[in-house]
Coordinates of C-alpha atoms and ligand atoms in Angstrom, one line a residue:
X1 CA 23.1 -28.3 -0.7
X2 CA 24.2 -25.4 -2.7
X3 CA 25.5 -22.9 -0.5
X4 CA 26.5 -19.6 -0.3
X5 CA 27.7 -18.7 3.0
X6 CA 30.0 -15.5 3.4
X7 CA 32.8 -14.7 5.6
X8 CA 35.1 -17.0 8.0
X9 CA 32.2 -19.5 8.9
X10 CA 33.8 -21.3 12.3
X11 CA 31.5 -23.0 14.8
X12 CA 30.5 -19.6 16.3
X13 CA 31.4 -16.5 14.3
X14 CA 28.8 -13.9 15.9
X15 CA 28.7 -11.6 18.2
X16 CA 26.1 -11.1 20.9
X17 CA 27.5 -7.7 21.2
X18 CA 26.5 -7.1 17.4
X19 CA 23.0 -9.2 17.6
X20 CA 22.2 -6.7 20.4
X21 CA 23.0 -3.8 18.7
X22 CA 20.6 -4.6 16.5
X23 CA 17.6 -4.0 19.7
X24 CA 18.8 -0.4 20.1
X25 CA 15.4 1.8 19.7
X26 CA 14.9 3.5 16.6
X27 CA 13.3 6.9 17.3
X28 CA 12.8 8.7 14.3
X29 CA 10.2 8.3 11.4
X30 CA 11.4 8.2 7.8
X31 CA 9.9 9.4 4.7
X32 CA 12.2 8.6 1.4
X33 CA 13.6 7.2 -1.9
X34 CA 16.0 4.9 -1.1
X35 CA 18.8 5.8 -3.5
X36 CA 21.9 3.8 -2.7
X37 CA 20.9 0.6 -4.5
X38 CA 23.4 -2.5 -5.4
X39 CA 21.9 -4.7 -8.0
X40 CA 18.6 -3.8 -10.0
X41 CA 15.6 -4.0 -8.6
X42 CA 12.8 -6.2 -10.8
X43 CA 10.2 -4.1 -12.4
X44 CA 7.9 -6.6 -12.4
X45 CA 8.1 -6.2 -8.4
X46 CA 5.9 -3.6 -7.8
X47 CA 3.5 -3.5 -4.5
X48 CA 4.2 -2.7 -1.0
X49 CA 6.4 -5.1 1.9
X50 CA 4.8 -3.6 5.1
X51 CA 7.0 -5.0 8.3
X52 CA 6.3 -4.5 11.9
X53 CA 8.5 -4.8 15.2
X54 CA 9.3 -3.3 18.5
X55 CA 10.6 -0.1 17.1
X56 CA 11.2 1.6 21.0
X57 CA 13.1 -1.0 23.6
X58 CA 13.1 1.9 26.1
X59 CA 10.7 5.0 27.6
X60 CA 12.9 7.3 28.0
X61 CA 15.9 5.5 29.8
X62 CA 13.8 3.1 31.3
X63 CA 14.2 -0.4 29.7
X64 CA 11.7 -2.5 28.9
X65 CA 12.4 -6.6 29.7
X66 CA 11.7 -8.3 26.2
X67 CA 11.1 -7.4 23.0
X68 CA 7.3 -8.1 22.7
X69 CA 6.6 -5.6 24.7
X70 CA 8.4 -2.9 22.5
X71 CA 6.1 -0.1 21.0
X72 CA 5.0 -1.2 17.3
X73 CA 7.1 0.5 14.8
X74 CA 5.2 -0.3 11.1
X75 CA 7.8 0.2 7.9
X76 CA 6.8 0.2 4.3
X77 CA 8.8 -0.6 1.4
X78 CA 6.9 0.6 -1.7
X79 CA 8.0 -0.8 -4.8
X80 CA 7.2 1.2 -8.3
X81 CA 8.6 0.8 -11.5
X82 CA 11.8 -0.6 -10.3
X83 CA 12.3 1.9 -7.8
X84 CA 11.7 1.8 -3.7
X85 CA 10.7 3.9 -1.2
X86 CA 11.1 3.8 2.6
X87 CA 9.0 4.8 5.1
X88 CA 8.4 3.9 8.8
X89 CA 5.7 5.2 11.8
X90 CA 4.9 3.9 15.1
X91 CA 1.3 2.9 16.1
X92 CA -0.3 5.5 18.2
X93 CA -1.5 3.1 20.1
X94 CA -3.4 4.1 23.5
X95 CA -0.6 3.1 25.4
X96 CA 2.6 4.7 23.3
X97 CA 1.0 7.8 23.7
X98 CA 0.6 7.9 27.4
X99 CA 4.0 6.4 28.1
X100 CA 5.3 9.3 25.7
X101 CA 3.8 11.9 27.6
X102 CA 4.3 10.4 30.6
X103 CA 8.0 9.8 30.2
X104 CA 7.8 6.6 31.8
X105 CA 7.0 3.3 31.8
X106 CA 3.3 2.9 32.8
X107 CA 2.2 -1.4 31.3
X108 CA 3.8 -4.1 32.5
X109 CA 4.1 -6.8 29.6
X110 CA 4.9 -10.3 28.9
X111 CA 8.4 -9.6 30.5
X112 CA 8.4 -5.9 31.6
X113 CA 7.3 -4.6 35.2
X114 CA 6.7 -1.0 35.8
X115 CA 9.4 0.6 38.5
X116 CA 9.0 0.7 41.8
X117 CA 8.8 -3.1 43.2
X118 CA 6.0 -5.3 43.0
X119 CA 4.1 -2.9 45.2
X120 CA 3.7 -1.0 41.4
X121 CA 2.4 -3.9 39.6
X122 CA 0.3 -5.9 42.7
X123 CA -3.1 -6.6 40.8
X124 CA -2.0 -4.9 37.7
X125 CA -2.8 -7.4 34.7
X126 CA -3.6 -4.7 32.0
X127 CA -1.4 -5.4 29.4
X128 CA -0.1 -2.5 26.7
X129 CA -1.6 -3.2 23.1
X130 CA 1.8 -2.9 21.5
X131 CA 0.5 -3.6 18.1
X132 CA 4.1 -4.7 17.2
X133 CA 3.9 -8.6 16.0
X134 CA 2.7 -8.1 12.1
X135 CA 1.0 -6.0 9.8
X136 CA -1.1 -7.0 7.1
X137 CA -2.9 -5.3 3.9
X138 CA -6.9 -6.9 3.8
X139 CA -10.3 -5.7 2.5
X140 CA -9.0 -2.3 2.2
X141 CA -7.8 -1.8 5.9
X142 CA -4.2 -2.3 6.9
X143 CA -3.7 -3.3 10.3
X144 CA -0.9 -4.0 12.6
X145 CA -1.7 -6.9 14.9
X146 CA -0.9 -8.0 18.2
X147 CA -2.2 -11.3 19.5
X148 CA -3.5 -10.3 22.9
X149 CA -6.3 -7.3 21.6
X150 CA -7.9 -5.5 18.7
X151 CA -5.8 -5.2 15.7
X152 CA -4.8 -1.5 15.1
X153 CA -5.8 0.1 11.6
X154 CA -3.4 2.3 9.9
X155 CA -3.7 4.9 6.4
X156 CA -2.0 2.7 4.3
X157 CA -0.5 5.6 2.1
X158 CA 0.9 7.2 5.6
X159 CA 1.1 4.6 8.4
X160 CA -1.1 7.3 10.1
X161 CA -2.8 5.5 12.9
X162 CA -6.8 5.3 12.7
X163 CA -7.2 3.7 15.8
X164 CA -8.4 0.1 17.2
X165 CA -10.3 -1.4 15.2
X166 CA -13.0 -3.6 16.2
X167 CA -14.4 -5.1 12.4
X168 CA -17.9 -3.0 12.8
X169 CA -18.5 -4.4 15.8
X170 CA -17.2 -8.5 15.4
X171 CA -14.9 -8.1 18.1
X172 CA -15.6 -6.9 21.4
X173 CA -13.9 -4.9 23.7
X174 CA -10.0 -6.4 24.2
X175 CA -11.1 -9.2 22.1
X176 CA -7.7 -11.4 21.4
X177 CA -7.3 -11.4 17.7
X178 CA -3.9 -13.1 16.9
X179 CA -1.3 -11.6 14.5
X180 CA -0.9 -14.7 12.6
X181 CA -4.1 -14.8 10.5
X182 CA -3.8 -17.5 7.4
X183 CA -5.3 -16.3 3.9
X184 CA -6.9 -19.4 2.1
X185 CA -8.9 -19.4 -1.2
X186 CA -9.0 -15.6 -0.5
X187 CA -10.7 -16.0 3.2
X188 CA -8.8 -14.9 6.1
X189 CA -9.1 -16.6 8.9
X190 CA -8.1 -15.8 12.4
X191 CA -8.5 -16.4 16.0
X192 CA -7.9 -15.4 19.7
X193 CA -7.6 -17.0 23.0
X194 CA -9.1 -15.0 25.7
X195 CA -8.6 -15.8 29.5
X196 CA -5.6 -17.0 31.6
X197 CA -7.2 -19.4 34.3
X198 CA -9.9 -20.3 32.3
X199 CA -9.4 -19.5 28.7
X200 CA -11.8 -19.9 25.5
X201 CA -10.1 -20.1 22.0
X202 CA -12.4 -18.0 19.4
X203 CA -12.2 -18.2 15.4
X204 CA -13.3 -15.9 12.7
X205 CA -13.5 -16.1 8.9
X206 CA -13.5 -13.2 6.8
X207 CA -14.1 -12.3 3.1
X208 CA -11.9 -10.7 1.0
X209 CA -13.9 -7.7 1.9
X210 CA -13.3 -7.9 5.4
X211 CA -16.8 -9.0 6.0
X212 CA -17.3 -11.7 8.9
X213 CA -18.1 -15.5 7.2
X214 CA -18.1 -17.2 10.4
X215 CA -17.0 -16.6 13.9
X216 CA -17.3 -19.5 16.9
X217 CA -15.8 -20.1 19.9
X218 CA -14.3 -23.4 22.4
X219 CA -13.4 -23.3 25.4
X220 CA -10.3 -24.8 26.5
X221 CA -8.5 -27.3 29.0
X222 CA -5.2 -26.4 30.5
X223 CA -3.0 -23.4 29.6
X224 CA -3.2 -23.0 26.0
X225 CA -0.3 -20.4 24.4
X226 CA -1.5 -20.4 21.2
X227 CA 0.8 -18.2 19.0
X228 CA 0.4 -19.2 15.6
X229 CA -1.9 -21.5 14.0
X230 CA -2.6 -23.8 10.9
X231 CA -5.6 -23.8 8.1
X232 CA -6.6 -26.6 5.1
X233 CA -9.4 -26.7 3.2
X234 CA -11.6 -28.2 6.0
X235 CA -9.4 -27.8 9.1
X236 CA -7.8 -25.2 11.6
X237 CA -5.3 -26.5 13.5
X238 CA -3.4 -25.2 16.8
X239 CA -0.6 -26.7 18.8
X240 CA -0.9 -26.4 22.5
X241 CA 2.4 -26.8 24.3
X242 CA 2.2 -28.0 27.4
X243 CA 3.0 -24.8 29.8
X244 CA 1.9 -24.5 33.4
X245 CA 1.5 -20.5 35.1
X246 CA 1.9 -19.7 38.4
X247 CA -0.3 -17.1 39.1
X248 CA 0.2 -15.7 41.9
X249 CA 3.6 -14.0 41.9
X250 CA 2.4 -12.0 38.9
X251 CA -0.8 -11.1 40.2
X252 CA 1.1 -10.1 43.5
X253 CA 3.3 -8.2 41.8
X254 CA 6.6 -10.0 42.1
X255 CA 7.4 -11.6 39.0
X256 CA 6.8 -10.9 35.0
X257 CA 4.4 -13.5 33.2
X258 CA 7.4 -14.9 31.0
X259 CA 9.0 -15.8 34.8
X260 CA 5.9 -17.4 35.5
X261 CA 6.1 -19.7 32.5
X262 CA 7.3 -23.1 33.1
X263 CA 7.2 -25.4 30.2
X264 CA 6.6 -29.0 31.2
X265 CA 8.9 -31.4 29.0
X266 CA 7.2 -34.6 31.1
X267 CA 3.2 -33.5 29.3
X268 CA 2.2 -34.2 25.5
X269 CA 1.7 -31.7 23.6
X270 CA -2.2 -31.5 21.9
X271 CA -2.9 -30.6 18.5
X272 CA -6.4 -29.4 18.5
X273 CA -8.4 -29.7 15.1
X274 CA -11.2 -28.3 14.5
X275 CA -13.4 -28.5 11.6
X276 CA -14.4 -25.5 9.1
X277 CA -18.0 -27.2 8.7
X278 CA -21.1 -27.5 10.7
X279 CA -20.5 -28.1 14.3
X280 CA -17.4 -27.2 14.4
X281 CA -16.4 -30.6 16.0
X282 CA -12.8 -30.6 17.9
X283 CA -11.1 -32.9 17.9
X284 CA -7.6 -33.3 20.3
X285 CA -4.9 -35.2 19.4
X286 CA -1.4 -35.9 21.6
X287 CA 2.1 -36.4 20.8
X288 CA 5.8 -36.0 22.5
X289 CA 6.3 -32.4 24.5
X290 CA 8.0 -29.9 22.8
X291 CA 7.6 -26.3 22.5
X292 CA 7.8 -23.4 20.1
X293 CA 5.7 -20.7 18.2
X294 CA 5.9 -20.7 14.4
X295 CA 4.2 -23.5 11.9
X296 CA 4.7 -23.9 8.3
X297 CA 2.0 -25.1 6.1
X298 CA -0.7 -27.6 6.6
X299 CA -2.6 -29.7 4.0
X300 CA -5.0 -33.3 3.3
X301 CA -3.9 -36.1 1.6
X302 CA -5.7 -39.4 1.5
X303 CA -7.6 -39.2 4.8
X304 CA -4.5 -37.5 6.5
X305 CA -3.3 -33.9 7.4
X306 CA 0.4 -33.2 7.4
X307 CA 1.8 -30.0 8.9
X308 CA 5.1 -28.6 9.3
X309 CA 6.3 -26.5 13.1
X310 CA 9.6 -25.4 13.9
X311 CA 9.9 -27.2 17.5
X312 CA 12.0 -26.5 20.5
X313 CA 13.3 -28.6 23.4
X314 CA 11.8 -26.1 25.9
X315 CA 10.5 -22.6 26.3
X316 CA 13.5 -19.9 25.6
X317 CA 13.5 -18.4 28.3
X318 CA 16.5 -16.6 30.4
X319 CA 18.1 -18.3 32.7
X320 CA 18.8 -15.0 35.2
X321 CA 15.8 -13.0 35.2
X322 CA 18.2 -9.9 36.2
X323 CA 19.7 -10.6 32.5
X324 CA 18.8 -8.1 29.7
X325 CA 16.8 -9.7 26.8
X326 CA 19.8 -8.9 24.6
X327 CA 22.4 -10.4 27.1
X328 CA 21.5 -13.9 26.6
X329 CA 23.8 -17.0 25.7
X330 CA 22.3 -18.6 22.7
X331 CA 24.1 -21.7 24.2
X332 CA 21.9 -21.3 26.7
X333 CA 18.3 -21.4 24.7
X334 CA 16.9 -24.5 22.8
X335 CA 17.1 -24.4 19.2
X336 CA 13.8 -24.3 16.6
X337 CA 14.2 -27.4 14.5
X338 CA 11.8 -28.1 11.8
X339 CA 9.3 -30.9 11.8
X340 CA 7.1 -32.6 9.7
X341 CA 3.6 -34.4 11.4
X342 CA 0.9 -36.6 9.8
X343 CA -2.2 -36.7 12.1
X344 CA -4.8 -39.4 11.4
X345 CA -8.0 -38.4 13.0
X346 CA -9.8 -41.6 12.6
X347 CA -6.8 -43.4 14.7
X348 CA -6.1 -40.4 16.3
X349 CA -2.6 -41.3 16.2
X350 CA 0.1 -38.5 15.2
X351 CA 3.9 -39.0 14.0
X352 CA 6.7 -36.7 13.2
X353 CA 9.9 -36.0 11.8
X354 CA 12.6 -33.9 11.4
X355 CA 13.1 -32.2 8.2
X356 CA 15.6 -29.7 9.2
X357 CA 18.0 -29.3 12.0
X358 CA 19.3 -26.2 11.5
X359 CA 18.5 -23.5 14.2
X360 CA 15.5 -21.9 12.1
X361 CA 12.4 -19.4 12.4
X362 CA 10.1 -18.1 10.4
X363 CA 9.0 -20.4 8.0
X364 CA 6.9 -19.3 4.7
X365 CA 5.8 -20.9 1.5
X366 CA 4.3 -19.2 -2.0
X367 CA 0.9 -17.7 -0.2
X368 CA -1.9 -19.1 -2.9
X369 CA -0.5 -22.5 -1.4
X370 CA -1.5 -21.8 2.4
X371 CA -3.3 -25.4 3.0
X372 CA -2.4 -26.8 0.2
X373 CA 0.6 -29.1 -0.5
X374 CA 3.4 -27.3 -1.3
X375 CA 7.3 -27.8 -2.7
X376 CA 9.3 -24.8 -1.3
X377 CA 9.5 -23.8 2.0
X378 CA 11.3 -20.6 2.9
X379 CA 12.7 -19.9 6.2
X380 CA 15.2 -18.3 8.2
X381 CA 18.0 -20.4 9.8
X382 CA 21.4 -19.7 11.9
X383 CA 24.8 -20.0 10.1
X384 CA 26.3 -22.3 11.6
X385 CA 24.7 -26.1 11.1
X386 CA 24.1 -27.7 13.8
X387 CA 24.4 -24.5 16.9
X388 CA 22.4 -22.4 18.1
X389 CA 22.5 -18.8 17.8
X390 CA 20.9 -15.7 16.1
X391 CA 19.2 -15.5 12.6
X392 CA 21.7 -14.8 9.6
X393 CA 20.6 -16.9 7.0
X394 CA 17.8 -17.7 4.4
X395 CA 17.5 -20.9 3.6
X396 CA 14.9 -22.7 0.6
X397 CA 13.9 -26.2 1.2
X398 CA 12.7 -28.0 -2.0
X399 CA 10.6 -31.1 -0.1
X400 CA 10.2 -32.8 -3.0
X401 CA 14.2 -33.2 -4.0
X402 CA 15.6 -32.8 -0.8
X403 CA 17.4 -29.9 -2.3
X404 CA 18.5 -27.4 0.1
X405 CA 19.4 -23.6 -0.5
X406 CA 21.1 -21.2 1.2
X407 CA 22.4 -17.4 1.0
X408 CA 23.9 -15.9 4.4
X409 CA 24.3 -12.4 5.9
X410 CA 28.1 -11.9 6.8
X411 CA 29.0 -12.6 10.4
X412 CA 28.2 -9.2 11.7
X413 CA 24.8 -8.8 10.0
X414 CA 21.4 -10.5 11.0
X415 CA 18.5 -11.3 8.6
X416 CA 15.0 -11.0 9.6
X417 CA 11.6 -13.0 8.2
X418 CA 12.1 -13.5 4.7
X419 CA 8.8 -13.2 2.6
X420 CA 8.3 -14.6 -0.8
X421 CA 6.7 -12.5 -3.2
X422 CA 5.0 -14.4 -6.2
X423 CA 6.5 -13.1 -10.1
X424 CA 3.3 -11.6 -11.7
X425 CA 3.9 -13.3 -14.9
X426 CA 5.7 -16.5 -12.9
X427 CA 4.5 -19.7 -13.9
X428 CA 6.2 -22.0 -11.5
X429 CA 6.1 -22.0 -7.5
X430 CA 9.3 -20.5 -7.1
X431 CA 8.7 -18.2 -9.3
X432 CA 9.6 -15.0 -7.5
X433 CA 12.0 -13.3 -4.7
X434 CA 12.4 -13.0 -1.0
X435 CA 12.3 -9.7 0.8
X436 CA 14.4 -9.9 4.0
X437 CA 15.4 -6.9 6.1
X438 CA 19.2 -7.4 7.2
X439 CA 20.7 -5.2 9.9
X440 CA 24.3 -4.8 9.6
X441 CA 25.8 -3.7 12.6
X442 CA 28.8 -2.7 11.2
X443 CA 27.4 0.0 9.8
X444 CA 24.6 0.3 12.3
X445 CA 22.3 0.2 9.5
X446 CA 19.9 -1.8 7.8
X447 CA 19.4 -3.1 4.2
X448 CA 17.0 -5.1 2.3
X449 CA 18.0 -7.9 0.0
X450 CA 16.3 -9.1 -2.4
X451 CA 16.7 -12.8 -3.6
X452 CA 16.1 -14.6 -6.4
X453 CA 13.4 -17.4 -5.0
X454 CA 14.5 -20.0 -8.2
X455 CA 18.0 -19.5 -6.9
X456 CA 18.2 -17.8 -3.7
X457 CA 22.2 -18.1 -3.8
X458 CA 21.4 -14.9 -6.3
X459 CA 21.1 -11.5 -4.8
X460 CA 19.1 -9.4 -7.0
X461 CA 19.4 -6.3 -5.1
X462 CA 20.4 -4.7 -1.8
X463 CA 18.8 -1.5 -1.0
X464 CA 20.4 0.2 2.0
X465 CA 18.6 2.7 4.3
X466 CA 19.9 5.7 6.0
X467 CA 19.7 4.3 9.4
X468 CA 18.8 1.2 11.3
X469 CA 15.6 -0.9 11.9
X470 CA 15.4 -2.9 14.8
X471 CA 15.0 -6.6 14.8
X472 CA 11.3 -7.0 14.0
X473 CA 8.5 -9.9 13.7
X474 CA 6.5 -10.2 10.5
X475 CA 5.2 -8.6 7.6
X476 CA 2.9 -9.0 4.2
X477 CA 3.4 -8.3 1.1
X478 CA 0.6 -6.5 -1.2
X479 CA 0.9 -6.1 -5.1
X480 CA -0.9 -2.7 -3.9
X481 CA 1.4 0.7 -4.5
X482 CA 1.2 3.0 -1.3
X483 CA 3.5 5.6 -1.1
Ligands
FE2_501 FE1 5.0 -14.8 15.4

C-alpha cells in the first residue's frame, strides 16, 4: 500500500474532544475569495463543489439529539481560472424559519424531541424537512435533498432558497425523494419510501432536463430503511436491513425514532432488484444480516450483478440515550467495512466478500462509470487499520491490482466525503482530483484539499477558510461556474 499517513499514528491517536468540536453550529453565511492557498490550484479545475450538512446543532441553546436533524447549511466552492471562491447559506426551509423566529425547538427528528416531556411530542410524527443530506446541480435546478420529503431548490449563483420543489407536479405533497439519486447514461434516477407501518417504495427517472422518464411504485414487506441505493443499465437495486420499530413509545411521545430502532442481527438482509423495463418485475433476494447506509457501484457481467456496500455489524446507535451525539465511544459503534456481492437472479443465490476492512464511509467512483464496471474506488476510511473511530483519511482502491492508496488528515483534523472530479482533457479513469473538506480543530477551521486522483499521496492544494464548517454529508460536483 503506498501510504502517506501523518503524525504519531498509535492505535488510537484522536480525540473525541476534537471530533466533536467539529459539530459546533456554524452561524454565519460567507461570501469570499479564499486567499490563503498552499499548493496551486489546477486551472483545468474549473466548476462548482456544492456540499451540504447540518450547519445549526442547536436553536438557540437548545440542542438538537443527532446530526440529521441539524438545519441544512449548503456551501459552494466555485473554481475559475485557478482561483476559488467560498460561499455558504442555509435552506430556508419551512421549518428553519419558524424555529428561528420561534427561538426554539418546535420538530422532533430522527433523534431529537421537542422540550417539555413526552406530553410535547404525544402524536407528533411531523418531521422537519432539514434539507441537509446532499445537494446536487441537475437540469438547471440545484437542489438540496433530504430523504424523507421534497427536495428544496436553491439560485445556484446565491444559495438563495426558491422553495420546495415538487418537479411541476411529479411529486406530491411530502413525497419522499431520497438524497442519493444515481446519474447513469445522463438519466437521474431516484426514489422514496413513503409510510412507517406500511410503507411503499416509489422510483422516478428523469432526463437531463429534469423531465420525468418513468416513475412507479412497490409496495413493501417489513421495515425497509432504505438510505441509499444502486443503478445498472437494466437494474435498481436497494438493500433492506433487517430493522424492527416499536411504534408506540414514539407515537406516545416517550422515546425518539432512532431509540425505537432495533436492528435484528438473527434476520437476512434482502436485496431487492427491480428491473428498469416493462413491468418492472422485483425480484428479492437474501443473504447474512448486516447493516449500514452507503453502497458503491453496481454493474452486469455475464448474467450476474456485482455491487459493492460498506456493511456494519449492527445499527450505530448510542448506547445511553441521555448521551450527546458527539459524546460517543467509537469503541462502542460497529465499524463500516467494505464488501463486495455477486447476486445471481436466475439461482437467486447471493455471495460476498470483504474488500476492505478499514473503518470506511463514503465510497465514490469516476461518475460516467455509475453502473458500470469500474477500477478505482474512492472512499473515506479511519487512520488507524483495523479500529474504529472517526473519518481522517482518503483512501483509493485500485480493484483490479489490489493497489491501495492512502493520504491522511493529521490526528487533530477530520476529512469529510471526498468527491472525484474527472480532468477535462483526462484520458484515463483516474484521471483527476478529490475535493475533501477537512476540519482542523486545531485551528477550529476548515480547509479543502485537493488530491491528486493518479496519486492521491499528492496534495495539490489546501485552501483554508476563515472559519469552520461542520461535519457534513454529501455533495456534487458541476463543471458549471457559479459564483
Ligand atoms: Fe448518505
Amino acid at each position: 500500500m503506498t501510504n502517506l499517513l501523518k503524525g504519531n499514528l498509535t492505535e488510537k491517536n484522536y480525540r473525541i474532544k476534537d471530533w466533536a468540536k467539529g459539530y459546533e453550529s456554524q452561524e454565519n453565511e460567507y461570501n469570499y475569495w479564499i486567499d490563503e492557498v498552499e499548493g496551486v490550484i489546477p486551472r483545468e479545475l474549473q466548476g462548482t463543489l456544492f456540499r451540504n450538512g447540518p450547519g445549526l446543532l442547536e436553536i438557540n441553546g437548545q440542542k438538537i439529539g443527532h446530526p440529521f436533524d441539524g438545519d441544512g447549511m449548503v456551501s459552494a466552492i466555485t473554481f475559475n481560472q485557478g482561483r476559488a471562491h467560498f460561499k455558504n447559506r442555509y435552506v430556508r426551509t419551512e421549518g428553519y424559519l419558524k424555529e428561528q423566529e420561534a427561538g426554539r425547538i418546535l420538530y422532533r427528528g430522527f433523534g431529537t424531541q421537542k422540550s417539555g416531556g413526552w406530553l410535547a411530542n404525544i402524536f407528533d410524527t411531523k418531521f422537519k424537512n432539514a434539507a441537509n443530506t446532499n445537494v446536487i446541480y441537475w437540469g438547471s435546478k440545484l437542489w438540496a435533498m433530504w430523504e424523507g420529503g421534497e427536495p428544496h431548490q436553491l439560485v445556484p449563483d446565491t444559495l438563495a432558497t426558491i422553495g420546495k420543489d415538487n418537479l411541476d407536479g411529479l411529486l406530491k405533497s411530502n413525497q419522499p425523494f431520497s438524497a442519493h439519486p444515481k446519474i447513469i447514461d445522463n438519466t437521474f434516477i431516484n426514489f422514496g419510501v413513503k409510510g412507517i407501518t406500511s410503507q411503499t417504495l416509489t422510483i422516478f427517472e428523469l432526463d437531463d432536463r429534469g423531465n420525468k422518464l418513468k416513475e412507479h411504485s412497490h409496495p413493501l414487506t417489513g421495515f425497509a430503511f432504505l438510505h441509499d441505493m444502486l443503478v445498472t443499465s437494466n437494474y435498481y437495486i436497494f438493500i433492506q436491513h433487517p430493522f424492527k420499530v416499536e411504534g408506540l413509545p414514539f407515537l406516545l411521545g416517550f422515546k425518539t425514532i432512532e431509540e425505537c430502532f432495533n436492528f435484528n442481527p438473527k434476520q437476512p438482509t434482502k436485496i431487492i432488484v427491480v428491473s428498469r423495463h416493462e413491468n418492472h418485475d422485483l425480484e428479492i433476494l437474501e443473504t447474512e444480516s448486516f447493516c449500514g447506509f452507503h453502497h458503491g457501484n453496481a454493474w452486469e457481467k455475464e448474467g450476474k450483478i456485482y455491487l459493492e456496500s460498506i456493511c456494519l455489524s449492527s445499527f450505530p446507535k448510542k448506547k445511553q440515550a441521555e448521551l450527546d451525539f458527539n459524546q460517543v465511544n467509537f469503541d462502542d459503534f460497529p465499524k463500516g467495512e467494505l464488501w463486495q456481492f455477486e447476486l445471481n437472479l436466475s439461482q437467486k443465490t447471493v455471495t460476498r466478500e470483504k474488500i476492505e476492512e478499514r473503518g470506511c464511509d463514503f465510497p465514490s467512483v469516476h461518475p460516467h462509470l455509475t453502473g458500470k464496471k469500474h477500477r478505482y474506488l474512492y472512499m473515506n476510511v479511519n487512520r488507524t487499520p483495523t479500529e474504529n473511530g472517526p473519518l481522517q483519511a482518503v483512501m483509493k482502491l485500485d480493484k483490479e491490482s489490489g493497489e491501495k492508496q492512502l493520504w491522511s488528515a493529521t490526528p487533530r483534523e477530520f476529512s469529510g466525503e471526498p468527491v472525484f472530479v474527472p480532468d477535462p482533457n483526462g484520458v484515463e479513469e483516474d484521471d483527476g482530483w478529490l475535493l475533501s473538506m477537512v476540519y482542523d480543530a486545531a485551528k477550529h477551521r476548515s480547509y479543502l484539499i485537493i488530491l491528486d486522483a493518479q496519486d492521491i499521496t499528492q496534495e495539490v492544494a489546501k485552501l483554508y477558510l476563515k472559519h469552520h464548517v461542520p461535519h457534513g454529508f454529501h455533495g456534487n460536483w458541476t463543471s458549471k461556474v457559479f459564483i
